[in-house]
Amino acid sequence: MGKQKISSKGAQNSCCTIATLWWFYLVAACIKVLLFPSYRSTDFEVHRNWLAVTHSLPLSQWYFDETSPWTLDYPPFFAHFEHFLSMFAHFIDPKIVHLQEGLNYSANTVVYFQRGTVILSDLCLLYGVYRLTRNLDSRKQKLIWLLTIWSPMLFIVDHVHFQYNGFLIGILLISLSYLEEGRDLLGGFFFAVLLCFKHLFAVAAPVYFVYLLRHYCRGGIGRGFTRLLIMGGMVAAVFAVAFGPFFHLGQIQQVIRRLFPFGRGLCHAYWAPNFWVFYIMSDKGLAFILRRLGFNIQTPTATFTAGLVGDSSPFSVLPQVAPLVTFMMVLLALSPCLLKAWKDPQPQMITRWVAYAYTCGFLFGWHVHEKASLHFVIPLAIVAVQTLEDAKHYFLLSIVSCYSLFPLLFEAQEYPIKVLLLLLHSILMWSAFSAQFPDGAETARAPTSHHYTEKKVDRHESKGGFVIGWIERLYLVGLVTVEIWGQFLHPLVLGDKLAFAPLMLISIYCAFVIMYSWILQLTSIVKSL
């Protein structure tokens, strides 16, 4: 009788949890619908063209078609995803998927359809978040849901600018949830699937490889080798399903060329806030000083300050940077994490390690998109509830990362939207963290079998609850100053002169916090070795 009561109570709690999660999703969906008429980037036409390519052409021509400049450059699973959506698009409005007549098509039907598909695809994110939080207490669950499902970065990038990051990050979170439960085979499977949707997530592949090799392929030579074969065979099967048809057609080289266009240059847009911003500005500073001293320093024909995607990475003084250099820098930055995963592969640490990997890729990678900060900000939201220091770190990082996306929405009518999204996020995050850490007490997850128990850790120095330091407060004041200068004072004082300077200032200023976040994560890993 007692067991039946406990079981009934557990079922009621589960239903209540799911209902609350749906409430978070539906509130977000209502806001996203209101954003339908807002600005759309060229990515909107990119994905519309991919609908047309995959619907109108046979698979053998998907990666060769050049009807539009926005050619297909995502892996095959995402192409099939677009093909699946195109079936519904053709039913709603055949012009959406017409290869010629659909170019730059902007009727309400295509706007509502494509924006609607992003909202529906966010169900993948919803499921991933649910799986990662279902064993946590109610307060932590709701805090994580607030940080992920209501993320202003996802609103800006996916539902205004236009992309499908929520869908893809959802697959990542599903993978991480299985790894945290100790179900490594399923975790590896979903990560392999993710790579066949978007290859840029491969930055975390070394962490996955080392962790699974040590955690899943353990138990002696015989058992370990058998498990290695099982894991390797499963991953190979996923890639065979995705890329096999193109091997059969003899088109794999063309697919690889589309997926890895190294000719695009070091920076997608020079103001992406990573390490290369400092490198670029150092080069420009040195060139200016040397010219003043009388040295003949040639000005590159291409320029970063135009904010354009070029075919080279022009530097006047410092050495040119090749893709191999960035690859080695990412691998070097990852090495302490890989060593830790090798020595002590703990399931409860995998989300931190994967977030660190994506931070390394963002800071040191080749042709990094500013939107790639989502790859580490969303996973870090999962661990932000564990300790007070994690919460403080995430509070600053999420605000700065969101602000770094402001240049994506450059039209005047979207300005109130991005400002209100960030302000609301900051207020809700502050309130939620203050409720989670009212007196400076911290909670951490400790592993017990494949589940987690929570233990309270009291730290005398943390008394006072959720309060950020004076340096962080000064930095945030500086962030407001940067925005006031770029948005209001620069046009008044300088007019059209140095038009790209405000973006440069945003990039440099935000890059300091991204570097700071990386150093914090790296320090934590090194101390645990």
Short mmCIF file of C-alpha atoms in Angstrom, two decimals:
data_model
loop_
_atom_site.label_atom_id
_atom_site.label_comp_id
_atom_site.label_asym_id
_atom_site.label_seq_id
_atom_site.Cartn_x
_atom_site.Cartn_y
_atom_site.Cartn_z
CA MET A 1 0.00 0.00 0.00
CA GLY A 2 2.83 2.36 0.96
CA LYS A 3 4.70 1.55 -2.25
CA GLN A 4 1.58 2.29 -4.30
CA LYS A 5 1.26 5.71 -2.62
CA ILE A 6 4.91 6.51 -3.33
CA SER A 7 4.51 5.36 -6.93
CA SER A 8 1.35 7.44 -7.35
CA LYS A 9 3.06 10.50 -5.88
CA GLY A 10 6.04 10.01 -8.17
CA ALA A 11 3.77 9.79 -11.21
CA GLN A 12 1.95 12.99 -10.16
CA ASN A 13 5.27 14.81 -9.70
CA SER A 14 6.42 13.62 -13.14
CA CYS A 15 3.21 14.83 -14.79
CA CYS A 16 3.49 18.18 -12.99
CA THR A 17 7.11 18.51 -14.16
CA ILE A 18 6.22 17.79 -17.77
CA ALA A 19 3.27 20.20 -17.64
CA THR A 20 5.52 22.97 -16.30
CA LEU A 21 8.12 22.27 -18.97
CA TRP A 22 5.43 22.55 -21.65
CA TRP A 23 4.39 25.86 -20.10
CA PHE A 24 7.96 27.17 -20.53
CA TYR A 25 7.96 26.01 -24.16
CA LEU A 26 4.54 27.51 -24.99
CA VAL A 27 5.39 30.88 -23.44
CA ALA A 28 8.56 30.96 -25.53
CA ALA A 29 6.59 29.88 -28.62
CA CYS A 30 4.13 32.76 -28.19
CA ILE A 31 6.99 35.26 -28.10
CA LYS A 32 8.57 33.61 -31.15
CA VAL A 33 5.32 33.94 -33.10
CA LEU A 34 5.29 37.66 -32.32
CA LEU A 35 8.76 37.85 -33.89
CA PHE A 36 7.57 36.47 -37.25
CA PRO A 37 7.49 39.88 -39.00
CA SER A 38 10.93 40.91 -37.71
CA TYR A 39 14.20 41.20 -39.62
CA ARG A 40 15.45 38.13 -41.52
CA SER A 41 19.10 37.61 -42.43
CA THR A 42 20.40 36.01 -45.62
CA ASP A 43 20.31 32.73 -43.68
CA PHE A 44 16.54 32.77 -44.20
CA GLU A 45 17.03 32.65 -47.98
CA VAL A 46 19.83 30.12 -47.53
CA HIS A 47 17.47 27.65 -45.88
CA ARG A 48 14.65 28.41 -48.32
CA ASN A 49 17.03 27.63 -51.17
CA TRP A 50 18.01 24.37 -49.51
CA LEU A 51 14.34 23.45 -49.36
CA ALA A 52 14.15 24.05 -53.12
CA VAL A 53 17.39 22.20 -53.91
CA THR A 54 16.48 19.07 -51.95
CA HIS A 55 12.90 19.07 -53.24
CA SER A 56 13.51 19.88 -56.92
CA LEU A 57 16.74 17.98 -57.61
CA PRO A 58 17.83 14.36 -57.20
CA LEU A 59 20.27 13.58 -54.42
CA SER A 60 23.13 13.36 -56.94
CA GLN A 61 22.83 17.12 -57.63
CA TRP A 62 22.34 18.45 -54.12
CA TYR A 63 25.99 19.34 -53.55
CA PHE A 64 26.62 20.54 -57.13
CA ASP A 65 23.75 22.97 -57.66
CA GLU A 66 24.76 26.64 -57.94
CA THR A 67 21.46 28.20 -58.98
CA SER A 68 21.72 30.41 -55.91
CA PRO A 69 24.93 31.70 -54.32
CA TRP A 70 23.67 30.07 -51.09
CA THR A 71 24.78 26.55 -51.96
CA LEU A 72 24.21 23.53 -49.71
CA ASP A 73 27.15 23.26 -47.29
CA TYR A 74 25.74 21.25 -44.37
CA PRO A 75 26.16 17.46 -43.95
CA PRO A 76 23.69 14.99 -45.51
CA PHE A 77 21.40 14.49 -42.50
CA PHE A 78 20.61 18.20 -42.47
CA ALA A 79 20.00 18.04 -46.22
CA HIS A 80 17.51 15.22 -45.63
CA PHE A 81 15.95 17.29 -42.85
CA GLU A 82 15.43 20.11 -45.36
CA HIS A 83 14.03 17.58 -47.84
CA PHE A 84 11.55 16.40 -45.21
CA LEU A 85 10.43 19.98 -44.54
CA SER A 86 10.17 20.67 -48.27
CA MET A 87 7.35 18.12 -48.59
CA PHE A 88 5.17 20.27 -46.31
CA ALA A 89 6.43 23.50 -47.90
CA HIS A 90 5.31 22.28 -51.35
CA PHE A 91 1.86 21.54 -49.97
CA ILE A 92 1.56 25.03 -48.41
CA ASP A 93 3.04 27.03 -51.30
CA PRO A 94 4.77 25.32 -54.26
CA LYS A 95 6.75 28.46 -55.04
CA ILE A 96 8.73 28.02 -51.80
CA VAL A 97 10.48 24.98 -53.25
CA HIS A 98 10.75 26.18 -56.87
CA LEU A 99 14.41 26.34 -57.79
CA GLN A 100 14.15 29.40 -60.07
CA GLU A 101 10.95 31.24 -59.17
CA GLY A 102 11.54 30.82 -55.46
CA LEU A 103 14.76 32.88 -55.39
CA ASN A 104 14.45 35.59 -52.71
CA TYR A 105 10.78 34.66 -52.26
CA SER A 106 9.38 36.54 -49.26
CA ALA A 107 5.62 36.00 -49.19
CA ASN A 108 3.90 35.50 -45.85
CA THR A 109 3.51 31.80 -46.58
CA VAL A 110 7.27 31.20 -46.70
CA VAL A 111 7.92 33.44 -43.68
CA TYR A 112 5.30 31.73 -41.53
CA PHE A 113 6.29 28.27 -42.70
CA GLN A 114 10.04 28.59 -42.12
CA ARG A 115 9.71 30.39 -38.80
CA GLY A 116 7.14 27.82 -37.71
CA THR A 117 9.51 24.95 -38.49
CA VAL A 118 12.14 26.46 -36.20
CA ILE A 119 9.62 26.62 -33.33
CA LEU A 120 8.57 23.01 -33.90
CA SER A 121 12.17 21.80 -34.22
CA ASP A 122 12.84 23.33 -30.78
CA LEU A 123 10.93 20.34 -29.38
CA CYS A 124 14.26 18.54 -29.74
CA LEU A 125 15.82 21.09 -27.38
CA LEU A 126 12.88 20.63 -25.03
CA TYR A 127 13.45 16.88 -24.87
CA GLY A 128 17.19 17.25 -24.38
CA VAL A 129 16.69 19.68 -21.50
CA TYR A 130 14.07 17.40 -19.97
CA ARG A 131 16.38 14.40 -20.04
CA LEU A 132 19.23 16.34 -18.43
CA THR A 133 17.10 17.79 -15.63
CA ARG A 134 14.54 15.10 -14.81
CA ASN A 135 16.49 13.86 -11.74
CA LEU A 136 17.05 17.34 -10.28
CA ASP A 137 14.90 19.11 -7.72
CA SER A 138 12.15 21.40 -8.94
CA ARG A 139 13.99 24.67 -8.34
CA LYS A 140 17.05 23.59 -10.31
CA GLN A 141 14.89 22.25 -13.12
CA LYS A 142 13.05 25.52 -13.56
CA LEU A 143 16.28 27.51 -13.39
CA ILE A 144 17.84 25.46 -16.18
CA TRP A 145 14.66 25.67 -18.25
CA LEU A 146 14.71 29.44 -17.87
CA LEU A 147 18.35 29.62 -19.01
CA THR A 148 17.92 27.33 -22.01
CA ILE A 149 14.35 27.39 -23.32
CA TRP A 150 14.09 31.14 -22.69
CA SER A 151 17.64 31.87 -23.83
CA PRO A 152 17.74 35.33 -25.48
CA MET A 153 20.59 34.10 -27.67
CA LEU A 154 18.32 31.49 -29.22
CA PHE A 155 15.57 34.08 -29.69
CA ILE A 156 18.00 36.39 -31.51
CA VAL A 157 19.84 33.82 -33.61
CA ASP A 158 17.08 31.33 -34.44
CA HIS A 159 13.84 33.28 -34.32
CA VAL A 160 14.91 36.67 -35.66
CA HIS A 161 18.17 36.23 -37.56
CA PHE A 162 17.06 32.68 -38.53
CA GLN A 163 18.77 29.34 -37.97
CA TYR A 164 18.07 25.94 -36.39
CA ASN A 165 20.51 26.00 -33.47
CA GLY A 166 17.91 24.97 -30.87
CA PHE A 167 17.20 21.78 -32.81
CA LEU A 168 20.90 20.91 -33.16
CA ILE A 169 21.83 21.78 -29.58
CA GLY A 170 18.89 19.64 -28.51
CA ILE A 171 20.57 16.62 -30.12
CA LEU A 172 23.78 17.51 -28.27
CA LEU A 173 21.93 17.67 -24.95
CA ILE A 174 20.26 14.32 -25.62
CA SER A 175 23.71 12.84 -26.20
CA LEU A 176 25.06 14.38 -23.00
CA SER A 177 22.06 13.14 -21.01
CA TYR A 178 22.78 9.55 -22.00
CA LEU A 179 26.47 9.96 -21.13
CA GLU A 180 25.58 11.39 -17.71
CA GLU A 181 23.38 8.33 -17.13
CA GLY A 182 26.25 6.00 -18.05
CA ARG A 183 24.53 4.87 -21.29
CA ASP A 184 27.60 5.54 -23.39
CA LEU A 185 26.55 3.72 -26.54
CA LEU A 186 23.45 5.86 -26.96
CA GLY A 187 25.42 8.98 -26.07
CA GLY A 188 27.96 8.20 -28.79
CA PHE A 189 25.19 7.38 -31.25
CA PHE A 190 23.45 10.74 -30.86
CA PHE A 191 26.73 12.62 -31.11
CA ALA A 192 27.53 10.81 -34.38
CA VAL A 193 24.05 11.75 -35.62
CA LEU A 194 24.70 15.37 -34.62
CA LEU A 195 27.94 15.47 -36.63
CA CYS A 196 26.02 14.28 -39.68
CA PHE A 197 23.61 17.19 -39.17
CA LYS A 198 26.25 19.87 -38.56
CA HIS A 199 29.96 19.12 -38.74
CA LEU A 200 31.00 22.22 -36.76
CA PHE A 201 30.07 20.35 -33.57
CA ALA A 202 33.10 18.11 -34.24
CA VAL A 203 35.25 20.32 -32.00
CA ALA A 204 34.08 18.16 -29.08
CA ALA A 205 34.90 14.90 -30.89
CA PRO A 206 38.31 14.48 -29.16
CA VAL A 207 36.61 14.77 -25.75
CA TYR A 208 33.98 12.21 -26.77
CA PHE A 209 36.63 9.86 -28.14
CA VAL A 210 38.87 9.91 -25.05
CA TYR A 211 35.96 9.76 -22.62
CA LEU A 212 34.23 6.85 -24.35
CA LEU A 213 37.51 5.00 -24.82
CA ARG A 214 38.23 5.17 -21.11
CA HIS A 215 34.69 4.91 -19.73
CA TYR A 216 32.90 2.60 -22.15
CA CYS A 217 35.80 0.49 -23.44
CA ARG A 218 37.04 -0.59 -20.02
CA GLY A 219 37.11 -3.93 -18.25
CA GLY A 220 40.20 -5.67 -19.60
CA ILE A 221 41.65 -6.15 -23.07
CA GLY A 222 39.04 -8.62 -24.34
CA ARG A 223 35.97 -6.76 -23.09
CA GLY A 224 37.45 -3.37 -23.91
CA PHE A 225 38.33 -4.36 -27.48
CA THR A 226 34.86 -5.82 -28.02
CA ARG A 227 33.23 -2.64 -26.80
CA LEU A 228 35.57 -0.56 -28.98
CA LEU A 229 34.42 -2.56 -32.00
CA ILE A 230 30.77 -2.09 -31.01
CA MET A 231 31.16 1.68 -30.55
CA GLY A 232 33.26 2.02 -33.72
CA GLY A 233 30.82 -0.06 -35.73
CA MET A 234 27.87 2.01 -34.51
CA VAL A 235 29.57 5.32 -35.40
CA ALA A 236 30.68 3.93 -38.76
CA ALA A 237 27.12 2.81 -39.48
CA VAL A 238 25.76 6.32 -38.79
CA PHE A 239 28.32 7.91 -41.12
CA ALA A 240 27.71 5.21 -43.72
CA VAL A 241 23.99 6.03 -43.76
CA ALA A 242 24.77 9.74 -44.11
CA PHE A 243 27.67 9.72 -46.56
CA GLY A 244 27.38 6.25 -48.15
CA PRO A 245 25.17 7.36 -51.06
CA PHE A 246 27.72 10.04 -52.01
CA PHE A 247 30.56 7.51 -51.88
CA HIS A 248 28.50 5.33 -54.19
CA LEU A 249 27.98 8.26 -56.58
CA GLY A 250 31.68 9.17 -56.47
CA GLN A 251 30.84 12.63 -55.07
CA ILE A 252 32.43 12.50 -51.64
CA GLN A 253 35.20 14.95 -52.60
CA GLN A 254 32.61 17.50 -53.70
CA VAL A 255 30.71 17.05 -50.43
CA ILE A 256 33.93 17.56 -48.43
CA ARG A 257 34.76 20.71 -50.41
CA ARG A 258 31.35 22.13 -49.59
CA LEU A 259 31.62 21.25 -45.89
CA PHE A 260 35.13 22.65 -45.40
CA PRO A 261 35.55 25.84 -47.47
CA PHE A 262 38.95 26.84 -46.06
CA GLY A 263 39.31 29.55 -48.70
CA ARG A 264 36.84 31.72 -46.77
CA GLY A 265 39.59 32.98 -44.51
CA LEU A 266 40.44 33.03 -40.82
CA CYS A 267 37.45 35.10 -39.72
CA HIS A 268 33.82 34.84 -40.72
CA ALA A 269 33.41 38.44 -39.62
CA TYR A 270 36.35 40.05 -37.91
CA TRP A 271 34.26 41.16 -34.94
CA ALA A 272 33.51 37.62 -33.69
CA PRO A 273 34.78 37.98 -30.08
CA ASN A 274 37.60 35.46 -29.92
CA PHE A 275 41.39 35.30 -29.68
CA TRP A 276 41.88 36.35 -33.28
CA VAL A 277 40.39 39.76 -32.57
CA PHE A 278 43.44 40.52 -30.40
CA TYR A 279 45.72 39.12 -33.09
CA ILE A 280 44.13 41.30 -35.78
CA MET A 281 44.24 44.44 -33.64
CA SER A 282 47.85 43.74 -32.63
CA ASP A 283 48.76 43.50 -36.31
CA LYS A 284 47.03 46.79 -37.09
CA GLY A 285 48.61 48.49 -34.10
CA LEU A 286 52.10 47.31 -35.03
CA ALA A 287 51.59 48.35 -38.66
CA PHE A 288 50.51 51.83 -37.55
CA ILE A 289 53.52 52.25 -35.22
CA LEU A 290 56.03 50.96 -37.78
CA ARG A 291 54.66 53.28 -40.48
CA ARG A 292 55.04 56.19 -38.05
CA LEU A 293 58.66 55.16 -37.52
CA GLY A 294 59.29 55.28 -41.24
CA PHE A 295 59.06 51.61 -42.18
CA ASN A 296 57.44 50.70 -45.48
CA ILE A 297 54.54 48.51 -44.37
CA GLN A 298 52.27 47.45 -47.18
CA THR A 299 48.51 47.75 -46.70
CA PRO A 300 46.74 44.46 -47.57
CA THR A 301 44.35 44.57 -50.53
CA ALA A 302 41.71 42.81 -48.43
CA THR A 303 40.73 44.31 -45.10
CA PHE A 304 39.09 43.09 -41.91
CA THR A 305 37.58 46.47 -41.15
CA ALA A 306 35.21 46.14 -44.09
CA GLY A 307 33.43 43.44 -42.15
CA LEU A 308 33.35 41.23 -45.24
CA VAL A 309 34.06 37.56 -45.77
CA GLY A 310 37.22 37.34 -47.83
CA ASP A 311 39.31 34.68 -49.48
CA SER A 312 42.35 35.40 -47.35
CA SER A 313 43.42 36.50 -43.90
CA PRO A 314 45.41 39.69 -44.56
CA PHE A 315 48.05 40.73 -42.04
CA SER A 316 50.61 43.49 -42.50
CA VAL A 317 53.18 42.57 -39.83
CA LEU A 318 52.25 39.37 -37.99
CA PRO A 319 52.50 35.98 -39.74
CA GLN A 320 49.60 34.74 -41.84
CA VAL A 321 47.52 32.10 -40.05
CA ALA A 322 46.81 28.78 -41.81
CA PRO A 323 43.94 26.41 -40.95
CA LEU A 324 46.46 23.87 -39.61
CA VAL A 325 47.72 26.43 -37.08
CA THR A 326 44.22 27.01 -35.69
CA PHE A 327 43.62 23.25 -35.56
CA MET A 328 46.80 22.74 -33.52
CA MET A 329 45.92 25.62 -31.20
CA VAL A 330 42.48 24.15 -30.51
CA LEU A 331 44.01 20.73 -29.86
CA LEU A 332 46.65 22.22 -27.56
CA ALA A 333 43.98 24.13 -25.61
CA LEU A 334 41.96 20.91 -25.34
CA SER A 335 44.87 18.78 -24.09
CA PRO A 336 44.35 19.32 -20.30
CA CYS A 337 40.70 18.35 -20.69
CA LEU A 338 41.63 15.25 -22.69
CA LEU A 339 44.18 14.29 -20.03
CA LYS A 340 41.56 14.68 -17.30
CA ALA A 341 39.02 12.62 -19.27
CA TRP A 342 41.67 9.93 -19.73
CA LYS A 343 42.69 9.82 -16.06
CA ASP A 344 39.25 10.10 -14.48
CA PRO A 345 36.29 9.74 -16.89
CA GLN A 346 33.42 10.89 -14.67
CA PRO A 347 29.92 10.99 -16.24
CA GLN A 348 28.87 14.01 -14.16
CA MET A 349 31.76 16.03 -15.65
CA ILE A 350 31.16 15.34 -19.34
CA THR A 351 28.88 18.35 -19.89
CA ARG A 352 31.55 20.67 -18.45
CA TRP A 353 34.22 19.12 -20.63
CA VAL A 354 32.16 19.38 -23.79
CA ALA A 355 31.34 23.03 -23.01
CA TYR A 356 35.06 23.66 -22.53
CA ALA A 357 35.81 22.03 -25.89
CA TYR A 358 33.38 24.35 -27.68
CA THR A 359 34.88 27.33 -25.85
CA CYS A 360 38.31 26.33 -27.21
CA GLY A 361 36.89 25.96 -30.72
CA PHE A 362 35.24 29.37 -30.53
CA LEU A 363 38.37 31.12 -29.29
CA PHE A 364 41.00 29.55 -31.53
CA GLY A 365 39.15 27.95 -34.45
CA TRP A 366 39.22 28.79 -38.16
CA HIS A 367 36.47 30.97 -39.66
CA VAL A 368 34.42 31.00 -36.46
CA HIS A 369 30.88 32.33 -36.66
CA GLU A 370 29.89 34.68 -33.85
CA LYS A 371 26.76 32.55 -33.36
CA ALA A 372 28.91 29.56 -32.34
CA SER A 373 29.02 30.90 -28.77
CA LEU A 374 25.69 29.10 -28.36
CA HIS A 375 27.58 25.80 -28.46
CA PHE A 376 29.15 26.42 -25.06
CA VAL A 377 26.74 28.90 -23.43
CA ILE A 378 23.76 26.49 -23.52
CA PRO A 379 25.67 23.46 -22.07
CA LEU A 380 27.14 25.71 -19.37
CA ALA A 381 23.58 26.61 -18.37
CA ILE A 382 23.17 22.97 -17.30
CA VAL A 383 26.05 23.21 -14.82
CA ALA A 384 25.38 26.80 -13.73
CA VAL A 385 23.02 25.58 -10.97
CA GLN A 386 25.62 23.39 -9.28
CA THR A 387 27.73 25.93 -7.40
CA LEU A 388 27.66 29.63 -6.62
CA GLU A 389 30.87 30.16 -8.59
CA ASP A 390 29.34 28.41 -11.61
CA ALA A 391 26.32 30.71 -11.34
CA LYS A 392 28.46 33.87 -11.17
CA HIS A 393 30.53 32.69 -14.12
CA TYR A 394 27.45 31.93 -16.18
CA PHE A 395 25.72 35.18 -15.26
CA LEU A 396 28.52 37.28 -16.73
CA LEU A 397 29.24 34.99 -19.67
CA SER A 398 25.63 34.72 -20.84
CA ILE A 399 25.06 38.48 -20.71
CA VAL A 400 28.25 39.22 -22.67
CA SER A 401 27.69 36.41 -25.18
CA CYS A 402 24.16 37.65 -25.83
CA TYR A 403 25.37 41.23 -26.21
CA SER A 404 28.04 40.09 -28.70
CA LEU A 405 25.16 39.01 -30.98
CA PHE A 406 23.61 42.48 -31.08
CA PRO A 407 25.32 43.37 -34.40
CA LEU A 408 23.36 40.56 -36.07
CA LEU A 409 20.21 42.65 -35.67
CA PHE A 410 21.31 45.97 -37.09
CA GLU A 411 17.97 47.45 -38.19
CA ALA A 412 16.37 50.14 -36.02
CA GLN A 413 13.04 48.35 -35.54
CA GLU A 414 14.78 45.35 -33.92
CA TYR A 415 16.79 47.44 -31.46
CA PRO A 416 14.13 47.46 -28.68
CA ILE A 417 13.64 43.71 -29.15
CA LYS A 418 17.26 42.72 -28.52
CA VAL A 419 17.65 45.18 -25.63
CA LEU A 420 14.47 44.02 -23.91
CA LEU A 421 15.37 40.35 -24.40
CA LEU A 422 18.77 40.87 -22.76
CA LEU A 423 17.40 43.02 -19.92
CA LEU A 424 14.59 40.56 -19.16
CA HIS A 425 17.03 37.65 -19.26
CA SER A 426 19.42 39.43 -16.89
CA ILE A 427 16.65 40.26 -14.39
CA LEU A 428 15.18 36.74 -14.45
CA MET A 429 18.62 35.17 -14.18
CA TRP A 430 19.58 37.38 -11.23
CA SER A 431 16.31 36.61 -9.44
CA ALA A 432 16.60 32.87 -10.08
CA PHE A 433 20.23 32.63 -8.97
CA SER A 434 19.43 34.70 -5.86
CA ALA A 435 16.67 32.24 -4.99
CA GLN A 436 18.96 29.27 -5.67
CA PHE A 437 21.83 30.64 -3.55
CA PRO A 438 20.11 32.78 -0.88
CA ASP A 439 22.85 32.57 1.75
CA GLY A 440 25.94 31.59 -0.21
CA ALA A 441 25.34 27.86 0.19
CA GLU A 442 26.37 25.81 -2.80
CA THR A 443 25.07 22.53 -4.11
CA ALA A 444 26.97 20.06 -6.19
CA ARG A 445 26.01 16.83 -7.88
CA ALA A 446 27.83 13.75 -6.71
CA PRO A 447 27.67 10.49 -8.66
CA THR A 448 26.01 7.44 -7.20
CA SER A 449 25.84 4.70 -9.80
CA HIS A 450 24.12 6.26 -12.85
CA HIS A 451 22.19 8.87 -10.88
CA TYR A 452 23.15 11.91 -8.89
CA THR A 453 22.61 12.99 -5.32
CA GLU A 454 22.90 16.56 -4.20
CA LYS A 455 25.12 17.64 -1.36
CA LYS A 456 25.31 21.03 0.29
CA VAL A 457 28.64 22.75 0.53
CA ASP A 458 28.98 25.73 2.86
CA ARG A 459 31.66 28.25 2.06
CA HIS A 460 32.26 31.04 4.51
CA GLU A 461 33.57 33.38 1.86
CA SER A 462 30.35 33.02 -0.18
CA LYS A 463 28.05 34.42 2.54
CA GLY A 464 25.69 37.02 1.22
CA GLY A 465 24.07 35.03 -1.55
CA PHE A 466 24.31 35.78 -5.24
CA VAL A 467 26.47 38.89 -5.47
CA ILE A 468 28.96 39.44 -8.29
CA GLY A 469 32.31 41.11 -7.61
CA TRP A 470 33.12 44.78 -8.15
CA ILE A 471 35.27 43.98 -11.21
CA GLU A 472 32.34 42.22 -12.89
CA ARG A 473 30.05 45.13 -11.99
CA LEU A 474 32.49 47.65 -13.47
CA TYR A 475 32.76 45.52 -16.59
CA LEU A 476 28.97 45.49 -17.04
CA VAL A 477 28.88 49.26 -16.61
CA GLY A 478 31.53 49.40 -19.34
CA LEU A 479 29.32 47.20 -21.51
CA VAL A 480 26.53 49.74 -21.24
CA THR A 481 29.02 52.49 -22.08
CA VAL A 482 30.17 50.62 -25.19
CA GLU A 483 26.56 50.31 -26.34
CA ILE A 484 25.76 53.97 -25.69
CA TRP A 485 28.84 55.04 -27.62
CA GLY A 486 28.24 52.78 -30.60
CA GLN A 487 24.51 53.27 -30.86
CA PHE A 488 24.13 56.97 -30.02
CA LEU A 489 27.36 58.94 -29.55
CA HIS A 490 29.46 57.61 -32.44
CA PRO A 491 26.94 58.72 -35.12
CA LEU A 492 26.65 62.14 -33.46
CA VAL A 493 30.38 62.74 -33.00
CA LEU A 494 31.93 61.01 -36.01
CA GLY A 495 29.03 60.63 -38.39
CA ASP A 496 29.86 58.15 -41.17
CA LYS A 497 33.57 58.08 -40.33
CA LEU A 498 34.99 54.81 -38.99
CA ALA A 499 31.62 53.14 -39.50
CA PHE A 500 32.95 49.74 -38.46
CA ALA A 501 34.56 51.01 -35.23
CA PRO A 502 31.51 50.31 -33.00
CA LEU A 503 31.52 46.66 -34.10
CA MET A 504 35.25 46.51 -33.49
CA LEU A 505 34.74 47.87 -29.99
CA ILE A 506 31.99 45.32 -29.23
CA SER A 507 34.19 42.52 -30.47
CA ILE A 508 37.23 43.49 -28.42
CA TYR A 509 35.27 44.24 -25.27
CA CYS A 510 33.28 40.98 -25.37
CA ALA A 511 36.38 38.94 -26.24
CA PHE A 512 37.86 39.74 -22.81
CA VAL A 513 35.03 37.89 -21.03
CA ILE A 514 35.12 34.94 -23.45
CA MET A 515 38.85 34.63 -22.75
CA TYR A 516 38.15 35.00 -19.03
CA SER A 517 35.56 32.21 -19.20
CA TRP A 518 38.03 29.96 -20.99
CA ILE A 519 40.71 30.65 -18.38
CA LEU A 520 38.26 29.87 -15.54
CA GLN A 521 37.27 26.58 -17.14
CA LEU A 522 40.89 25.68 -17.91
CA THR A 523 42.01 26.52 -14.36
CA SER A 524 39.29 24.30 -12.91
CA ILE A 525 40.41 21.38 -15.10
CA VAL A 526 44.13 21.86 -14.36
CA LYS A 527 43.50 22.03 -10.60
CA SER A 528 41.61 18.73 -10.74
CA LEU A 529 44.40 16.84 -12.53
#
